[in-house]
XYZ file of C-alpha atoms in Angstrom:
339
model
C 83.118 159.162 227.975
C 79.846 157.733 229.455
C 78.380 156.787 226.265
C 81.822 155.235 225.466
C 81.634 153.248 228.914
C 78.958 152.379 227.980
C 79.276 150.714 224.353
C 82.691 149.200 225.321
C 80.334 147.518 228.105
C 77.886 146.082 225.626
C 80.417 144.527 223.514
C 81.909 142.094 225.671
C 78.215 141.598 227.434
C 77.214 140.161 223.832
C 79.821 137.931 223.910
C 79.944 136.585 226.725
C 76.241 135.807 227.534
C 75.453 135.385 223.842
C 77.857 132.088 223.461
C 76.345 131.310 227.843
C 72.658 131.258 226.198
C 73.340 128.594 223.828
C 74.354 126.208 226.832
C 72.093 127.109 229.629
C 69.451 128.317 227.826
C 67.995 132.057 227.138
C 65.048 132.517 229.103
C 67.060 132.769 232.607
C 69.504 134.877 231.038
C 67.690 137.295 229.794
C 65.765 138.221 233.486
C 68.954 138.188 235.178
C 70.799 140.666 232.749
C 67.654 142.514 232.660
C 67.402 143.121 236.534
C 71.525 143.306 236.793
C 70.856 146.375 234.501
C 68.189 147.984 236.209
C 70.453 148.206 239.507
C 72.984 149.691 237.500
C 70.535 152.527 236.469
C 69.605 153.577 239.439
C 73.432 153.708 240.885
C 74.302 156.048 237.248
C 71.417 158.066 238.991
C 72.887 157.915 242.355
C 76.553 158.395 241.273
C 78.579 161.091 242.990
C 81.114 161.935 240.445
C 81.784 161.502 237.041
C 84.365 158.712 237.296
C 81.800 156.658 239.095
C 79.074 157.338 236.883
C 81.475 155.981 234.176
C 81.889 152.773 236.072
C 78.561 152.363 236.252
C 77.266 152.987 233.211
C 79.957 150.201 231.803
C 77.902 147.470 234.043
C 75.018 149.082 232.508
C 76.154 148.827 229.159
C 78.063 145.123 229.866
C 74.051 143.978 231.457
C 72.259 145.521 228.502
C 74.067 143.963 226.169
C 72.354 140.947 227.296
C 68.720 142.031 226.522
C 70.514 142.790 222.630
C 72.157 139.900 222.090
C 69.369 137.435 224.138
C 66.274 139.037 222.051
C 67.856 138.879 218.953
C 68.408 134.738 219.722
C 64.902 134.581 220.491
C 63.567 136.189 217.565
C 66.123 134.230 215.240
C 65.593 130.711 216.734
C 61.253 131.392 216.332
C 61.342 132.920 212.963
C 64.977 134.489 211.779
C 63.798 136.617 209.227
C 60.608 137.759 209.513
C 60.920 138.540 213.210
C 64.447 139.596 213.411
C 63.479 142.273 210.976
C 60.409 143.377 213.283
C 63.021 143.646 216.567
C 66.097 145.440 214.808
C 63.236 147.833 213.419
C 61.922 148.361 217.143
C 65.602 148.397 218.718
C 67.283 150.990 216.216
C 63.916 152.780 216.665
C 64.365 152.998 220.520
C 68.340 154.034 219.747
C 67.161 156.947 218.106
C 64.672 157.833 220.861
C 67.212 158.368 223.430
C 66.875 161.518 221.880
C 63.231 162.384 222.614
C 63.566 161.043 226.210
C 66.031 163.975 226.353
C 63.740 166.627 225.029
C 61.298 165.472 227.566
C 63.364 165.202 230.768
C 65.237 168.796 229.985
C 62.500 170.616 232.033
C 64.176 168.784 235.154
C 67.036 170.711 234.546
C 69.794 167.704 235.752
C 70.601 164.394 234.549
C 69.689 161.634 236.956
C 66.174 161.056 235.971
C 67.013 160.074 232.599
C 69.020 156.875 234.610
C 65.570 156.438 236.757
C 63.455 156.141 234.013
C 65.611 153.751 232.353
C 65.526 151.937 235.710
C 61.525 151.955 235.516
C 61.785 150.538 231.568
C 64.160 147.554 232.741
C 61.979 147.150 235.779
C 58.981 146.473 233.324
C 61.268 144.747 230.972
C 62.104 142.062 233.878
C 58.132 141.454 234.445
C 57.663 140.831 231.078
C 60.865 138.594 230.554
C 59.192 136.833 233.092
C 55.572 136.092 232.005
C 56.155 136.588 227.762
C 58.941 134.783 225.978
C 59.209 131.322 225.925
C 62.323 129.340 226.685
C 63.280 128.812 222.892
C 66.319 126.332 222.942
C 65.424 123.638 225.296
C 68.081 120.881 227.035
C 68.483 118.534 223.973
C 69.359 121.307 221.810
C 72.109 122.794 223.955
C 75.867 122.436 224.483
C 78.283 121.766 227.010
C 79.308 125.122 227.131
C 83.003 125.895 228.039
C 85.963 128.230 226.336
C 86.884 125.218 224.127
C 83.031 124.769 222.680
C 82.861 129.031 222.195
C 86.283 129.208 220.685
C 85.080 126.751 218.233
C 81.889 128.318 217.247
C 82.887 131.726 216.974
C 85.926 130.234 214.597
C 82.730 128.551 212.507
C 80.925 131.799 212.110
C 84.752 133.151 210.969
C 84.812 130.855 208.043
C 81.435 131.667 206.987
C 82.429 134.428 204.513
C 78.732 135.163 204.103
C 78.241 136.404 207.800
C 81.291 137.750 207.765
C 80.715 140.364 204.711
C 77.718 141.373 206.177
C 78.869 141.466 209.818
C 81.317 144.125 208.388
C 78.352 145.817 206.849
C 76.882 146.198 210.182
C 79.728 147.268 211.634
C 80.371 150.292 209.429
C 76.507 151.047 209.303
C 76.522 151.271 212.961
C 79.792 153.336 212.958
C 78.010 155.640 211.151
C 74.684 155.530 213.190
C 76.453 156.230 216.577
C 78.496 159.118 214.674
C 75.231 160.756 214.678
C 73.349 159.694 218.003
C 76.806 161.185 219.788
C 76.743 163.820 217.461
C 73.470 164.970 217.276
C 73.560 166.144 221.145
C 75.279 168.845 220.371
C 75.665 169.748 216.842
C 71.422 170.324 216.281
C 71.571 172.802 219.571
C 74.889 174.299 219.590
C 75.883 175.160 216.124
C 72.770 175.373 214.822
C 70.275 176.611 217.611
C 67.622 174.205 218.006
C 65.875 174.328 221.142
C 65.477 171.021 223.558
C 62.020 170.618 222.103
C 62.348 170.747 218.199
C 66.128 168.506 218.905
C 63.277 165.901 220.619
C 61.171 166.432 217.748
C 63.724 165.342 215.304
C 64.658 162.401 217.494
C 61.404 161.438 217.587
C 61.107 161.644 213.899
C 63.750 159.344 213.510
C 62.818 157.189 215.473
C 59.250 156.425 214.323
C 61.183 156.184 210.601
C 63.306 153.775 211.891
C 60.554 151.832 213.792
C 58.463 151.641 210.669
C 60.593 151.128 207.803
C 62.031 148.391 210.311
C 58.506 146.629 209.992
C 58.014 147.029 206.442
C 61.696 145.634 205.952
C 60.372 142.521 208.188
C 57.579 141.723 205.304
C 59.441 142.785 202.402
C 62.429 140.249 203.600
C 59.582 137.187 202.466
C 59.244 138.540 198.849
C 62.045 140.499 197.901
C 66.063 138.799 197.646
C 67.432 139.266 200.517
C 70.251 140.833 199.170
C 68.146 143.487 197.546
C 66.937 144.803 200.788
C 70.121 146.166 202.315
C 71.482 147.592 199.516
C 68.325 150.045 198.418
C 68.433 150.906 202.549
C 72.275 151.350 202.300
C 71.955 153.856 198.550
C 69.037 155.891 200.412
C 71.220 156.769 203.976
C 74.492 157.499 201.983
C 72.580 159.506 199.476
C 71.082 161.454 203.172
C 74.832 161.117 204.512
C 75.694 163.256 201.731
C 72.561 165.840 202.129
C 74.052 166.402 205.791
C 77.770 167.009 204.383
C 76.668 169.532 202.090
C 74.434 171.451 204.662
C 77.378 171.135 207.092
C 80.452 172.237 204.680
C 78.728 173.439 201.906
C 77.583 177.134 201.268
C 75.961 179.241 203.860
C 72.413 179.223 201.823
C 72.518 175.772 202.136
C 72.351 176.156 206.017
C 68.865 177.746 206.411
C 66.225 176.116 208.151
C 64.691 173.922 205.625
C 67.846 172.329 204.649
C 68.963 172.094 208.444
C 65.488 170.289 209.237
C 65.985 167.751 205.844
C 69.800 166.754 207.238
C 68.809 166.011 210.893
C 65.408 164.325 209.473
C 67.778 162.109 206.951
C 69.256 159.275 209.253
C 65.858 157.699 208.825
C 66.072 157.117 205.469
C 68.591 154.727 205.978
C 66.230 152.668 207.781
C 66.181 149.430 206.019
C 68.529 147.772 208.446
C 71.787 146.120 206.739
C 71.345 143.260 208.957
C 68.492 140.937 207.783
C 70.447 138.499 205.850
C 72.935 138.095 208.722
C 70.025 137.250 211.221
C 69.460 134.000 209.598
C 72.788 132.684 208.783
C 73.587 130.605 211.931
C 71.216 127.629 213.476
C 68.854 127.880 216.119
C 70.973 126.357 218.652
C 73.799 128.749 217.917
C 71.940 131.778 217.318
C 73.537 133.102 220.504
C 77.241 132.895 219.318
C 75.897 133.857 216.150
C 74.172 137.319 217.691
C 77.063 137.888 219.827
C 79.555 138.589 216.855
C 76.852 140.321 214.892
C 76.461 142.871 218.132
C 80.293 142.945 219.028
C 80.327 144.270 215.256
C 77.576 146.614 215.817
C 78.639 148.229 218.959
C 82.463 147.848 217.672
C 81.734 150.571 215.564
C 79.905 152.769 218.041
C 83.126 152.619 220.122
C 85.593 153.990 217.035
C 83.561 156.801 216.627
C 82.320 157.728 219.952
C 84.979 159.625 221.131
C 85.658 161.444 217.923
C 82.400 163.424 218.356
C 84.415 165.477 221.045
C 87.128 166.477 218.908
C 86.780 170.013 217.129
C 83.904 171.214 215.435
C 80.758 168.781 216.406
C 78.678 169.362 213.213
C 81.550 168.523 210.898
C 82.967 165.361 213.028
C 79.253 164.341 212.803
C 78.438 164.430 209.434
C 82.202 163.226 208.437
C 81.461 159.807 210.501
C 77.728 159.465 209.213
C 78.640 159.825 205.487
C 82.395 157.694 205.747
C 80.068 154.848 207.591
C 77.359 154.844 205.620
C 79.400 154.879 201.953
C 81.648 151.999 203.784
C 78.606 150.014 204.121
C 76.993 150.746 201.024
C 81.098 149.333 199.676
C 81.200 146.359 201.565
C 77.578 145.458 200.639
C 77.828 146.063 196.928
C 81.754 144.548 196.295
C 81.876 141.984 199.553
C 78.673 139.792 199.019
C 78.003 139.882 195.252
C 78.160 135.918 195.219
């Protein structure tokens, strides 16, 4: 329930401050969502039962999503594909790193430092939104802002069937990429026995996978059609979706360690992010509307499958949700944007 909090937090974060940046600018924005969401980490720390942690961790979630939707403006408005391929690389990366942070807070033995340390990363995050990024979309590119001047771009991006298609991509490939971060908390350590340290090992694994192939995705975007790109990504992960099903439901020789250690490795082969062609669809000075809907999509999906990861068996509700996202995807991809 606190990761749900959580995503259903960052949704409506994206869109409200996404559609805000494109009228008062990003710069401001970003510190102020930043430093809203560092005081939120350190109350989750401080939080005396679980239904306040909950509340918290949806302003958390609700201030964080400004940081997503903000960066990815910024790094579509300088150089939309090139770049945005460099920070969803980095930012699915650091999703799957949660996961390592884990490993190497267990020796506490209790929760709340996990929420100090993220307080400490927003902390730094505010003193470099301070000194780094320029302000990107200055006064004579902006808008007047109101409801009537959102309504209308968000209706824009819903006629563009190209951003739509792959907006539904995204959402389906980040279904199945929160199937396993909820997932993969317990299924890795209860049903199959892995200690704290090798389930932070395998987190980190994925995450340096995700990190790189998110890099090499931001060059290959220059040379190779665009189109190309998400669909070898999309083949590779449902061909690894379908590894984990058969370790999971498949006979017990399957389950030994080697196989175990090639399903909880595979997410990371899925790693060339369905999102590139999306990054670049809207202008500059709408980039923010334009990276709100793409991140209500993303996070859409994280908040479908969330709470099914606490419903019987948490192996098989994990590996159902990562394969049935990731063929999705691969579906909508292949049939959806073939023109």
């Amino acid at each position: 329930m606190t990761l749900t909090a959580d995503v259903i937090g960052l949704v409506p974060g994206q869109l409200v401050l996404g559609p805000l940046s494109d009228a008062r600018g990003r710069r401001r924005l970003l510190l102020g969502s930043t430093l809203v969401c560092e005081a939120a980490s350190v109350l989750c720390a401080l939080a005396a039962s679980v239904p306040l942690l909950v509340r918290w961790r949806l302003v958390q979630g609700a201030s964080g999503g400004g940081g997503i939707v903000l960066a990815r403006a910024i790094a579509g408005g300088v150089e939309a594909a090139g770049r945005s391929g460099s920070h969803d690389g980095v930012q699915r990366g650091a999703d799957r790193g949660a996961g390592a942070r884990r490993g190497v807070l267990a020796w506490t033995g209790t929760w709340p430092p996990m929420f100090l340390l993220l307080a400490v990363v927003s902390a730094g995050l505010a003193a470099a939104g301070w000194r780094v990024p320029p302000e990107t979309l200055p006064p004579s590119r902006r808008h007047g802002g109101g409801l009537r001047r959102t309504g209308r771009a968000f209706a824009d991006l819903a006629r563009d069937r190209a951003f739509l298609y792959y907006a539904l991509t995204v959402a389906f490939a980040y279904a199945s990429l929160f199937g396993y971060i909820a997932g993969s908390s317990f299924a890795p350590q209860q049903a199959y026995g892995l200690s704290a340290t090798a389930f932070s090992l395998v987190f980190a694994l994925n995450a340096a996978g995700m990190v790189a192939l998110g890099l090499l995705n931001a060059r290959l975007v220059r040379t190779v059609p665009v189109r190309r790109l998400p669909l070898i990504g999309l083949v590779v992960s449902t061909a690894a979706a379908a590894v984990l099903v058969f370790v999971v439901l498949g006979p017990p020789w399957a389950s030994r360690p080697s196989c175990r250690r090639c399903s909880w490795s595979s997410p990371a082969a899925g790693s060339c992010p369905p999102m590139r062609p999306c990054s670049g669809v809207a202008r500059a000075s709408g980039a923010g509307s334009a990276s709100a809907v793409l991140g209500a999509c993303m996070f859409g999906g994280g908040i479908l499958v969330s709470p099914l990861m606490g419903l019987g068996d948490a192996a098989v509700a994990m590996a159902v949700v990562v394969a049935a996202g990731a063929i999705a995807a691969l579906l909508a991809t292949a049939l959806l944007t073939r023109r």
